[in-house]
mmCIF file of C-alpha atoms (C1' of nucleotides) and ligand atoms in Angstrom:
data_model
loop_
_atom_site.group_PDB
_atom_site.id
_atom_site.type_symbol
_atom_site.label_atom_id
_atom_site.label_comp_id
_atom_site.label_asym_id
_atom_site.label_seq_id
_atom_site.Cartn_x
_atom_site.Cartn_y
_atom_site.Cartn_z
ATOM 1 C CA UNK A 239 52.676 90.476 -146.738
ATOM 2 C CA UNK A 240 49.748 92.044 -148.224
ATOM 3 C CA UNK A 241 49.878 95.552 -149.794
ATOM 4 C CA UNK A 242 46.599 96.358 -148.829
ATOM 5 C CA UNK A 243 47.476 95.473 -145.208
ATOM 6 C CA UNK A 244 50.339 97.820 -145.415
ATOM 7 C CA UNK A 245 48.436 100.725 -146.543
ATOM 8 C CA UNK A 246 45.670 100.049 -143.794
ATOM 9 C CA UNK A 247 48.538 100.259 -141.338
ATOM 10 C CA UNK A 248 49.417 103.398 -142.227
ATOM 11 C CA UNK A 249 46.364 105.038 -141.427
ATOM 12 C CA UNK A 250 46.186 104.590 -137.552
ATOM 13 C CA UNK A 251 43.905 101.489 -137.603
ATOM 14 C CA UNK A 252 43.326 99.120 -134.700
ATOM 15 C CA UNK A 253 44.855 95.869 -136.207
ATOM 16 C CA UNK A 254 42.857 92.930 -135.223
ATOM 17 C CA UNK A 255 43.282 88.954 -136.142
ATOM 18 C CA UNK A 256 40.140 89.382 -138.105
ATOM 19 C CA UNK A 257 41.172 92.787 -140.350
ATOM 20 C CA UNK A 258 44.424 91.161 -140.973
ATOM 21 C CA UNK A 259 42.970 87.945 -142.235
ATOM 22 C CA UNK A 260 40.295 90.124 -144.386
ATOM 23 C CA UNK A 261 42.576 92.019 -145.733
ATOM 24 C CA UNK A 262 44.747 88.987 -146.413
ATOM 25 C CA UNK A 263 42.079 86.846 -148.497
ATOM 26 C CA UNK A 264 41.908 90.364 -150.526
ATOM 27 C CA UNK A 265 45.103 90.219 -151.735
ATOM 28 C CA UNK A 266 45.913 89.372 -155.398
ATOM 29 C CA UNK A 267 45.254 90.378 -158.954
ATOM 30 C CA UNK A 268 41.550 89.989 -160.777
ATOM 31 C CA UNK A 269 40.340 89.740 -156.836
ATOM 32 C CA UNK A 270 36.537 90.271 -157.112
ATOM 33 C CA UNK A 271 34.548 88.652 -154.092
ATOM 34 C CA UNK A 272 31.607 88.769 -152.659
ATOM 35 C CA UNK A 273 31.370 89.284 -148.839
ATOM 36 C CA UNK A 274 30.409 85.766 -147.837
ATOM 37 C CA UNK A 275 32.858 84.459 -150.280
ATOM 38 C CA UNK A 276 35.334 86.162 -148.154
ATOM 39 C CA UNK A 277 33.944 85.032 -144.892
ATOM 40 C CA UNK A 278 34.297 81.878 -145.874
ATOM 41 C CA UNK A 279 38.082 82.328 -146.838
ATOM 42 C CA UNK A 280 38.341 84.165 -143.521
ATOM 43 C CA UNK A 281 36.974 81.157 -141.993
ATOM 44 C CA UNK A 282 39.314 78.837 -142.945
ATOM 45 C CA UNK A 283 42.266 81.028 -141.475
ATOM 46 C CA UNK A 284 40.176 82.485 -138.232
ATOM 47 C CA UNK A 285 37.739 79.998 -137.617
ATOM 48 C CA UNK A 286 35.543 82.014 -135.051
ATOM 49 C CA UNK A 287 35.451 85.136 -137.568
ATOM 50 C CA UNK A 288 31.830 86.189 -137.903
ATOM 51 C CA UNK A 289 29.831 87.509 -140.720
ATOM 52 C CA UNK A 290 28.906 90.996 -139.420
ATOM 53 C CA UNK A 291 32.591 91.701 -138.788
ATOM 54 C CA UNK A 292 33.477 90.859 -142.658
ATOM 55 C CA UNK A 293 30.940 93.275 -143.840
ATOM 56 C CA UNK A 294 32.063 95.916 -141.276
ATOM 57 C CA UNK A 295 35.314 95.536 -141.683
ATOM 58 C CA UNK A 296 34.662 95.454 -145.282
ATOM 59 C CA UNK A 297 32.571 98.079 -145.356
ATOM 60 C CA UNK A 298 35.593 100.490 -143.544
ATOM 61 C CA UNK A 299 37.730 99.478 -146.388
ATOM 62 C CA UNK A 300 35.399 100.668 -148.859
ATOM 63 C CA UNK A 301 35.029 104.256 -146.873
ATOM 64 C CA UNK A 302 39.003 104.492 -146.585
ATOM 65 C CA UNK A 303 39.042 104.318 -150.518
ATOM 66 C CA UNK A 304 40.975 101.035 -150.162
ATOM 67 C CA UNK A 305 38.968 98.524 -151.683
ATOM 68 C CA UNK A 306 36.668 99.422 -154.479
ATOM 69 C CA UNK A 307 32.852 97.586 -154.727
ATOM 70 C CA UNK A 308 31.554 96.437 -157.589
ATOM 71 C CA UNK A 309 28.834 95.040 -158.977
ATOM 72 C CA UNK A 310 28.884 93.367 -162.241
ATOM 73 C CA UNK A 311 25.996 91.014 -161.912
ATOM 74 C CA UNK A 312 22.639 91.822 -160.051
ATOM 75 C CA UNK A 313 23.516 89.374 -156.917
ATOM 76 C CA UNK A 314 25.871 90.598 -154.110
ATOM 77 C CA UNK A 315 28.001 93.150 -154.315
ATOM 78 C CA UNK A 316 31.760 92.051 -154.785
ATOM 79 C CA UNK A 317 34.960 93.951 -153.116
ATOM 80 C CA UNK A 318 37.955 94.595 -155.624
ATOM 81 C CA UNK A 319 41.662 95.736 -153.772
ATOM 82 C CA UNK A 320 42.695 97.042 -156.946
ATOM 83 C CA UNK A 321 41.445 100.793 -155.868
ATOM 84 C CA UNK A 322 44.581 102.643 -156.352
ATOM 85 C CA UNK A 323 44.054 102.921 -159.891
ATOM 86 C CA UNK A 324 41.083 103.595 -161.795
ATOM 87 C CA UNK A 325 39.783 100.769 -164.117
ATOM 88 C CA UNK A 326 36.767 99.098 -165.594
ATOM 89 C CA UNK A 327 35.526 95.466 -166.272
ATOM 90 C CA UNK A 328 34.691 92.523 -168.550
ATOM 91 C CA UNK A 329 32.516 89.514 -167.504
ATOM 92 C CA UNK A 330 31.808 86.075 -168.529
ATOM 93 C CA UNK A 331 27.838 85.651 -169.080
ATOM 94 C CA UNK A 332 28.090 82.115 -168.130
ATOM 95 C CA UNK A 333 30.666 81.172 -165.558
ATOM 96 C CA UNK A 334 31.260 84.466 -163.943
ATOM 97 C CA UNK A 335 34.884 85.658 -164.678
ATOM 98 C CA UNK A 336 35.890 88.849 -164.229
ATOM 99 C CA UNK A 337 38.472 90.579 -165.084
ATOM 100 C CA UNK A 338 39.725 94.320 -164.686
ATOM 101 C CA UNK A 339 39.954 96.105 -168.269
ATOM 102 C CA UNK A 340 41.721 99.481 -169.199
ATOM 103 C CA UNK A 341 39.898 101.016 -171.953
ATOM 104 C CA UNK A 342 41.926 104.005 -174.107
ATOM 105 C CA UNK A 343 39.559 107.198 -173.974
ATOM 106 C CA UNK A 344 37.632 108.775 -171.760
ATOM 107 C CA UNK A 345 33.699 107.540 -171.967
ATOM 108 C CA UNK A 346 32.238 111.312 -170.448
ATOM 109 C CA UNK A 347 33.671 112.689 -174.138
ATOM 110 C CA UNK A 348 31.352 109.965 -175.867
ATOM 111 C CA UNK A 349 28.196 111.865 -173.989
ATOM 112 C CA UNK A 350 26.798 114.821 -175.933
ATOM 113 C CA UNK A 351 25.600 117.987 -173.950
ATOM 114 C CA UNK A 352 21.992 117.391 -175.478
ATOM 115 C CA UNK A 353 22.092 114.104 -173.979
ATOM 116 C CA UNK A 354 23.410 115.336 -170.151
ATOM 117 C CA UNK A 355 19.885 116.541 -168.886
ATOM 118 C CA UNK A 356 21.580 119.119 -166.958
ATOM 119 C CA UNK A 357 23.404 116.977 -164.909
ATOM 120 C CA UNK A 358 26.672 117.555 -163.664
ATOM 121 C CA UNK A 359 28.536 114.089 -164.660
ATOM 122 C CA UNK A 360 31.372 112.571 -161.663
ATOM 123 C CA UNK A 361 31.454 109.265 -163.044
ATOM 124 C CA UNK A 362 31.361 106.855 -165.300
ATOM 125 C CA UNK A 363 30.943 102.976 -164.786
ATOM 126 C CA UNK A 364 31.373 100.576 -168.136
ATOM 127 C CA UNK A 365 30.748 96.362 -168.001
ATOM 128 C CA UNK A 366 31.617 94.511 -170.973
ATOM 129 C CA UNK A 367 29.848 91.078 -171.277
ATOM 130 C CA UNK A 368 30.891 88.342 -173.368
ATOM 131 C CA UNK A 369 32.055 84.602 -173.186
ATOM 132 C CA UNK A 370 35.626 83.817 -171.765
ATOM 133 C CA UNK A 371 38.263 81.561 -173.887
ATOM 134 C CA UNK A 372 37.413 78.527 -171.186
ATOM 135 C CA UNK A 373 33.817 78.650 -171.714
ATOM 136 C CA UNK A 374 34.013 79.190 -175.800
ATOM 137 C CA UNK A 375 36.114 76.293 -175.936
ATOM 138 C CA UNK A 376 33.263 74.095 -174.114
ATOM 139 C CA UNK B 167 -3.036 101.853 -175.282
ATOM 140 C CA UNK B 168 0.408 100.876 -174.284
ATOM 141 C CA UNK B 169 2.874 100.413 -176.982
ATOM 142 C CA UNK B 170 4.584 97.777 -175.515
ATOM 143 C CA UNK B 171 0.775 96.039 -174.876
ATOM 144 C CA UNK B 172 0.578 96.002 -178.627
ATOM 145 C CA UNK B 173 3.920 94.267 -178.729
ATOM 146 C CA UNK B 174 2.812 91.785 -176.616
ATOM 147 C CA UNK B 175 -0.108 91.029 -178.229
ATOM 148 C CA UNK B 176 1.285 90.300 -181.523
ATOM 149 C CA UNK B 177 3.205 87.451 -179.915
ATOM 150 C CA UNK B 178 0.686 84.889 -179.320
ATOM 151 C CA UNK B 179 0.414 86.078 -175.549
ATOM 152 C CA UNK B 180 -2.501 85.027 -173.180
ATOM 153 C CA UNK B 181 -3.943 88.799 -172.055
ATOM 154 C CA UNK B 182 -5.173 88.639 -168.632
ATOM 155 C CA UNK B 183 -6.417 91.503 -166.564
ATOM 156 C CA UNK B 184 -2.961 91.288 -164.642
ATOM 157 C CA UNK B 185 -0.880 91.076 -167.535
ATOM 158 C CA UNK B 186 -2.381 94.494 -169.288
ATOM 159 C CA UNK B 187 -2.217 96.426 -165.795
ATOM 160 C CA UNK B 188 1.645 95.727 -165.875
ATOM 161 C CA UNK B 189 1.931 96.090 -169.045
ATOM 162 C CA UNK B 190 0.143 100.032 -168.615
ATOM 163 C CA UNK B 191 2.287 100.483 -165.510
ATOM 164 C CA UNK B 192 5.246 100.300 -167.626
ATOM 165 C CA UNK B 193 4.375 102.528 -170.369
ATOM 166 C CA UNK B 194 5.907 105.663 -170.689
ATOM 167 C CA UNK B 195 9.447 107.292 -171.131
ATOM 168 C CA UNK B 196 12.744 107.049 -169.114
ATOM 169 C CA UNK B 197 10.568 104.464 -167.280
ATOM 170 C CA UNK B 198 12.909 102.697 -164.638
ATOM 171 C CA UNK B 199 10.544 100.736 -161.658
ATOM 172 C CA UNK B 200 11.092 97.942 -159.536
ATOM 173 C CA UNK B 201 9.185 95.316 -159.196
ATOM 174 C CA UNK B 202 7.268 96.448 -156.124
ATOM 175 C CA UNK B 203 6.913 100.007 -157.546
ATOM 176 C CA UNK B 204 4.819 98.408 -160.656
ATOM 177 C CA UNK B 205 3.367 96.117 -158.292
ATOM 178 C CA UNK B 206 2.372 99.072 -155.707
ATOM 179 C CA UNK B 207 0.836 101.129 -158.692
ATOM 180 C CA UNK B 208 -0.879 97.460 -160.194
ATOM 181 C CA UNK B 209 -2.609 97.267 -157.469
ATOM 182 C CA UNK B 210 -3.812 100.493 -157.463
ATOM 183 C CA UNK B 211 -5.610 99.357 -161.246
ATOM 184 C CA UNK B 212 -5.903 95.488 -159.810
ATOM 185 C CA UNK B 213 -6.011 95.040 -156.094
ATOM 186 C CA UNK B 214 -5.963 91.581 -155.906
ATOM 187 C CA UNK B 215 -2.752 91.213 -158.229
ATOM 188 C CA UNK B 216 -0.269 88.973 -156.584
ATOM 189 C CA UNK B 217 3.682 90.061 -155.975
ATOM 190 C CA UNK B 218 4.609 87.216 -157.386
ATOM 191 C CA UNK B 219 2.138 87.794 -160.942
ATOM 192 C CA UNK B 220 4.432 90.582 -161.545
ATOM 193 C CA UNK B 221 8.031 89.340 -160.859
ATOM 194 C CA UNK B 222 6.317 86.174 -163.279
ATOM 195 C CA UNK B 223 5.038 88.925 -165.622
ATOM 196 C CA UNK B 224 7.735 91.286 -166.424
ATOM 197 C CA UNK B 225 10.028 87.960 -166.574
ATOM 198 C CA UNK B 226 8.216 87.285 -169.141
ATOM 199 C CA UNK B 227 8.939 90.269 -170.690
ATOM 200 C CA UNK B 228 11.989 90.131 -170.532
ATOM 201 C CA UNK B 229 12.459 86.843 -171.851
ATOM 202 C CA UNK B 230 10.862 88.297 -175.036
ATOM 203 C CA UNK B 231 12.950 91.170 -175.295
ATOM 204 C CA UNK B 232 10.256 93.654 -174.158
ATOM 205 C CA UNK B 233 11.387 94.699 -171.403
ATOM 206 C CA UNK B 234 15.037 95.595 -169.707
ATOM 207 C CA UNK B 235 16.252 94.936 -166.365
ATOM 208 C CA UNK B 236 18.554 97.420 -165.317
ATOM 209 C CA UNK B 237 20.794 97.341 -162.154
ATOM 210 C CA UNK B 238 21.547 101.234 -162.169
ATOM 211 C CA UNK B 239 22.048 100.610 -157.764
ATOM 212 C CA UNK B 240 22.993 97.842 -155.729
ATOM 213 C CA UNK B 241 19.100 97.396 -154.666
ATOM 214 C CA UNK B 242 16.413 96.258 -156.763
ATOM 215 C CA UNK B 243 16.686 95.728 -160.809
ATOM 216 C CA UNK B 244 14.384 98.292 -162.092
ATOM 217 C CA UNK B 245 12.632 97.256 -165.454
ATOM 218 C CA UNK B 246 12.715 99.585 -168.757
ATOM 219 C CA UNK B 247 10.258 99.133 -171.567
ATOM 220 C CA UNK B 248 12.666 101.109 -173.523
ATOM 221 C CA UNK B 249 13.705 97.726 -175.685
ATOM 222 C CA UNK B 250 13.690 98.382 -179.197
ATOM 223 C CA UNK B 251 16.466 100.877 -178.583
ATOM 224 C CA UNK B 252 19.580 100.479 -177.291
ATOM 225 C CA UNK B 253 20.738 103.080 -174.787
ATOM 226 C CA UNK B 254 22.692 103.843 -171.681
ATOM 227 C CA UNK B 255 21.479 105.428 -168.194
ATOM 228 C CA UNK B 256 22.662 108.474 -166.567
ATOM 229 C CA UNK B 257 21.675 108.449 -162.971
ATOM 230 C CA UNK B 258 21.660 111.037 -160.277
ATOM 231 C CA UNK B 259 23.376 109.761 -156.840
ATOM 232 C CA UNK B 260 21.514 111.883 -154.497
ATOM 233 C CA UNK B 261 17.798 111.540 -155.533
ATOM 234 C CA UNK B 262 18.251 108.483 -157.636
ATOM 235 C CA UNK B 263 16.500 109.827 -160.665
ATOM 236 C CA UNK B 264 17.151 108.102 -164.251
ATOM 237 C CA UNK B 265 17.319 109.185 -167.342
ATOM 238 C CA UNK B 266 18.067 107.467 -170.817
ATOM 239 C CA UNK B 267 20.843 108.364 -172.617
ATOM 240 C CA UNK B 268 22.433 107.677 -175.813
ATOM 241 C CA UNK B 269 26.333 108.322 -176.063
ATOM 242 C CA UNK B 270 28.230 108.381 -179.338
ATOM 243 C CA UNK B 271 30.250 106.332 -180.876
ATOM 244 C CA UNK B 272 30.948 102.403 -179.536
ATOM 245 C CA UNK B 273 32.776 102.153 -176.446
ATOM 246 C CA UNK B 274 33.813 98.069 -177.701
ATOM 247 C CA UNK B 275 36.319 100.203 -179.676
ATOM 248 C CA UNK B 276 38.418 101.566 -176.750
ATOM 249 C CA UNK B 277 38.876 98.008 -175.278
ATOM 250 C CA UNK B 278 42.344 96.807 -177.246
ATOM 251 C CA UNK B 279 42.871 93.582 -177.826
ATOM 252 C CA UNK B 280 45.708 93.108 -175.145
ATOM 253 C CA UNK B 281 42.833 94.280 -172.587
ATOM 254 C CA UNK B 282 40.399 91.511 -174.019
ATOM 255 C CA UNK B 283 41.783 88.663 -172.435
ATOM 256 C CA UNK B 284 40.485 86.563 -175.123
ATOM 257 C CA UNK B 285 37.015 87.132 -174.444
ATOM 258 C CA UNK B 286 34.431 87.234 -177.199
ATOM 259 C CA UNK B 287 32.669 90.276 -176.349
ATOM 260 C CA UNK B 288 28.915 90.500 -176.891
ATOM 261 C CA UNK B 289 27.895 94.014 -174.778
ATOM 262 C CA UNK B 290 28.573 96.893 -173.411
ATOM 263 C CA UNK B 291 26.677 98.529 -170.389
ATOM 264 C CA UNK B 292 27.831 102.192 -169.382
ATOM 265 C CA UNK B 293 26.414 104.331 -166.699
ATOM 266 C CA UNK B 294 27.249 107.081 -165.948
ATOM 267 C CA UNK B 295 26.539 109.012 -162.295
ATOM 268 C CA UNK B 296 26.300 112.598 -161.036
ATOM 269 C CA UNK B 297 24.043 115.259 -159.772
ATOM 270 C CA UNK B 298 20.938 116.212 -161.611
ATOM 271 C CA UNK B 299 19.686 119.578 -161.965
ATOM 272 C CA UNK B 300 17.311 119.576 -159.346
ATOM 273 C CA UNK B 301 19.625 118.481 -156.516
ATOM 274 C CA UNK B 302 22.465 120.570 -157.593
ATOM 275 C CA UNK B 303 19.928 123.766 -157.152
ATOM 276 C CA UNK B 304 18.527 122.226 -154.072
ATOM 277 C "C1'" DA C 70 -23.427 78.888 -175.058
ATOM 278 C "C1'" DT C 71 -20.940 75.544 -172.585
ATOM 279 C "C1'" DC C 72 -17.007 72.677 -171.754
ATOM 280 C "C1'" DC C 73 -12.113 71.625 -171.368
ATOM 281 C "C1'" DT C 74 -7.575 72.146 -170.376
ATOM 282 C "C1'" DA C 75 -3.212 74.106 -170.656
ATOM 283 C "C1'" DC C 76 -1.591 78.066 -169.057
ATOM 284 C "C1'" DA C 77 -1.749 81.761 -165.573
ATOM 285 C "C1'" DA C 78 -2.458 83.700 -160.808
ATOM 286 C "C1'" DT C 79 -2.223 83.299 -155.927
ATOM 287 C "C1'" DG C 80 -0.326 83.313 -151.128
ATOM 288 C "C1'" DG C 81 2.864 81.803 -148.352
ATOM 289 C "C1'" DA C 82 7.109 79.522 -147.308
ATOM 290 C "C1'" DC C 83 11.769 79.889 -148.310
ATOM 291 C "C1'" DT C 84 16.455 81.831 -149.849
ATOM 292 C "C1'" DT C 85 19.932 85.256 -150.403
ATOM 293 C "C1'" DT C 86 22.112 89.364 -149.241
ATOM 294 C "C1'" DG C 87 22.722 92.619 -146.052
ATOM 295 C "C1'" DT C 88 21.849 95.565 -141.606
ATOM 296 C "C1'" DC C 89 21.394 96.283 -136.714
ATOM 297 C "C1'" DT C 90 21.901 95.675 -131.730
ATOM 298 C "C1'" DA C 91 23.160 94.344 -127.089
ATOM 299 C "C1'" DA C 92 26.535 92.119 -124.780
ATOM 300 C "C1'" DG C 93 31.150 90.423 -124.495
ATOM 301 C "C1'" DT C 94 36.265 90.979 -125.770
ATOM 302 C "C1'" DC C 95 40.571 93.069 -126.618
ATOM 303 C "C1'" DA C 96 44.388 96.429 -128.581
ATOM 304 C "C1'" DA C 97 47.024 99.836 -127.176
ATOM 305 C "C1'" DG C 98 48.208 103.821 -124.408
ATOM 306 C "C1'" DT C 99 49.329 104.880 -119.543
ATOM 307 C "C1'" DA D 165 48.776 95.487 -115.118
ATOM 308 C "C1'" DC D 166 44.733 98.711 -115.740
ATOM 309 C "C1'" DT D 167 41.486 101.126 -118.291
ATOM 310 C "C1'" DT D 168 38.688 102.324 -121.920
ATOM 311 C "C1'" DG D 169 36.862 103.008 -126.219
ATOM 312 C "C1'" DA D 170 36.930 100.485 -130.197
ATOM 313 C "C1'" DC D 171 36.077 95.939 -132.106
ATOM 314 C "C1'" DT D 172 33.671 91.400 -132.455
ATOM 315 C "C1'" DT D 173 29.934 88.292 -131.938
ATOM 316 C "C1'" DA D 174 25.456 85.779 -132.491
ATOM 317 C "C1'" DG D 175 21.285 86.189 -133.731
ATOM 318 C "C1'" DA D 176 17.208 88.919 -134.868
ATOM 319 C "C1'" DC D 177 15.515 91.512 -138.546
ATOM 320 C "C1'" DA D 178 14.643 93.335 -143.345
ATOM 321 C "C1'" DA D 179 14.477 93.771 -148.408
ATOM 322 C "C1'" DA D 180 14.507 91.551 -152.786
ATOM 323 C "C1'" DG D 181 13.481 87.704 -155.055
ATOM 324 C "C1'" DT D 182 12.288 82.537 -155.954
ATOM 325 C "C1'" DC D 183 9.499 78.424 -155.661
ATOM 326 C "C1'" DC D 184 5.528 75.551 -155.252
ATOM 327 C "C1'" DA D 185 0.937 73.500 -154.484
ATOM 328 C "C1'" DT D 186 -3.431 75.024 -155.197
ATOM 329 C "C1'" DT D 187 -6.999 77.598 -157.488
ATOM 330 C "C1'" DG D 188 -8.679 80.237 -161.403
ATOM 331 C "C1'" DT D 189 -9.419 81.347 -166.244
ATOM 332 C "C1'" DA D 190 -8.584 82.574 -171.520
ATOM 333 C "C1'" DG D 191 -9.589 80.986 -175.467
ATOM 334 C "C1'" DG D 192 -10.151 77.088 -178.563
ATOM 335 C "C1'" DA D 193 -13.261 73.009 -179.332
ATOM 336 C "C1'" DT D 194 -17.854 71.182 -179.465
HETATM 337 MN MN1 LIG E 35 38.393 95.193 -160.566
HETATM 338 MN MN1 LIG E 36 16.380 103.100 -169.849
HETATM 339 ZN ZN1 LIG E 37 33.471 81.804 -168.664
HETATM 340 ZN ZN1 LIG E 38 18.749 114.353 -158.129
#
DNA sequence: ATCCTACAATGGACTTTGTCTAAGTCAAGT
DNA sequence: ACTTGACTTAGACAAAGTCCATTGTAGGAT
């Protein structure tokens, strides 16, 4: 049983064959798909599962702070489960990869006050790029 | 005269009308447009320049290290002739604003090695988000 | 000054990613 | 079982970007 599915449970939703199986295909470590990657992992569980309820139901997860989107690259936007704790991550230029990274440190210490422009800072988003082990070998 | 036209230049480049308008659309500082913005104010120099001239144009650029893309949003890539130094963005999440900033220190340092994966690690993008002055008064 | 041609520009069709809506369906409380 | 508001659906629509056949031209050659 997926943890994510537990969690949405919790919180009074209307459980539908399509949520579950959403939330189902989102379960898992290094998870980082894109919406119609997940319809079509939907589909093969819930064959009559539409687009526009992936990316609402989707989109609800994101607004309950239960899924997480990223985007690493500059096409679609890709939906990580691993919201419950805070991370960052590291890319493979050429096939894709991703994975989610701890770094030690806090990045907001790294930014001067002469370089803040006023701004009161909430946030900070790091990508590291590089080649995997699988691809370097190639 | 645009810096970054006297870059260009020096590389052998064809100048055309279109190329030099694009070129002067992107000069400046904490320059971040998308395509149709420097298309929208190319026209205004060239009104027959093409949409596609420009996406053509400032891939070009960035082929020869000119130019930036930068994917600050999940919209459009926005293109920065800021090149010849490297630099983060800090980027307000209400109006959108950008600004360039340059943090201290290397952040490839706080990635251990058990958080690497294996990965050969080539770059480092950080952005970091908040409210800028004008929308925190506002 | 004119010619030539490889390179550049153009407009429109097409693709990808995502949003919206009107109509149909269903989960869950009574 | 009934009711109802929430959920799902298909397809139209939109924004961002790519691709291609055709037309135009920058800049070297004559
Ligand atoms: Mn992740
Ligand atoms: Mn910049
Ligand atoms: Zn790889
Ligand atoms: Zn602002």
């Amino acid at each position: 049983m997926s943890d994510l599915l537990e969690r949405l449970r919790g919180r009074g939703w209307r459980m539908t064959a399509q949520r579950r199986v959403v939330a189902e295909v989102l379960d898992g470590d290094h998870i980082h798909l894109t919406a119609d990657e997940v319809h079509a992992r939907a589909v093969a569980k819930l064959p009559e599962i539409s687009r526009a309820t992936v990316y609402n139901t989707l989109g609800e997860m994101v607004s309950l702070g239960e899924v997480v989107e990223v985007s690493t690259d500059r096409r679609a936007k890709r939906y990580d489960p691993n919201a419950h704790r805070p991370h960052q991550h590291l890319v493979c230029a050429q096939c894709g990869t991703i994975r989610d990274v701890h770094p030690t440190g806090n990045p907001l210490t790294d930014l001067p006050d002469s370089e803040r422009f006023g701004f009161t800072i909430s946030d900070v988003e790091v990508t590291y790029r590089g080649t995997c082990p699988n691809c370097a070998s190639a």
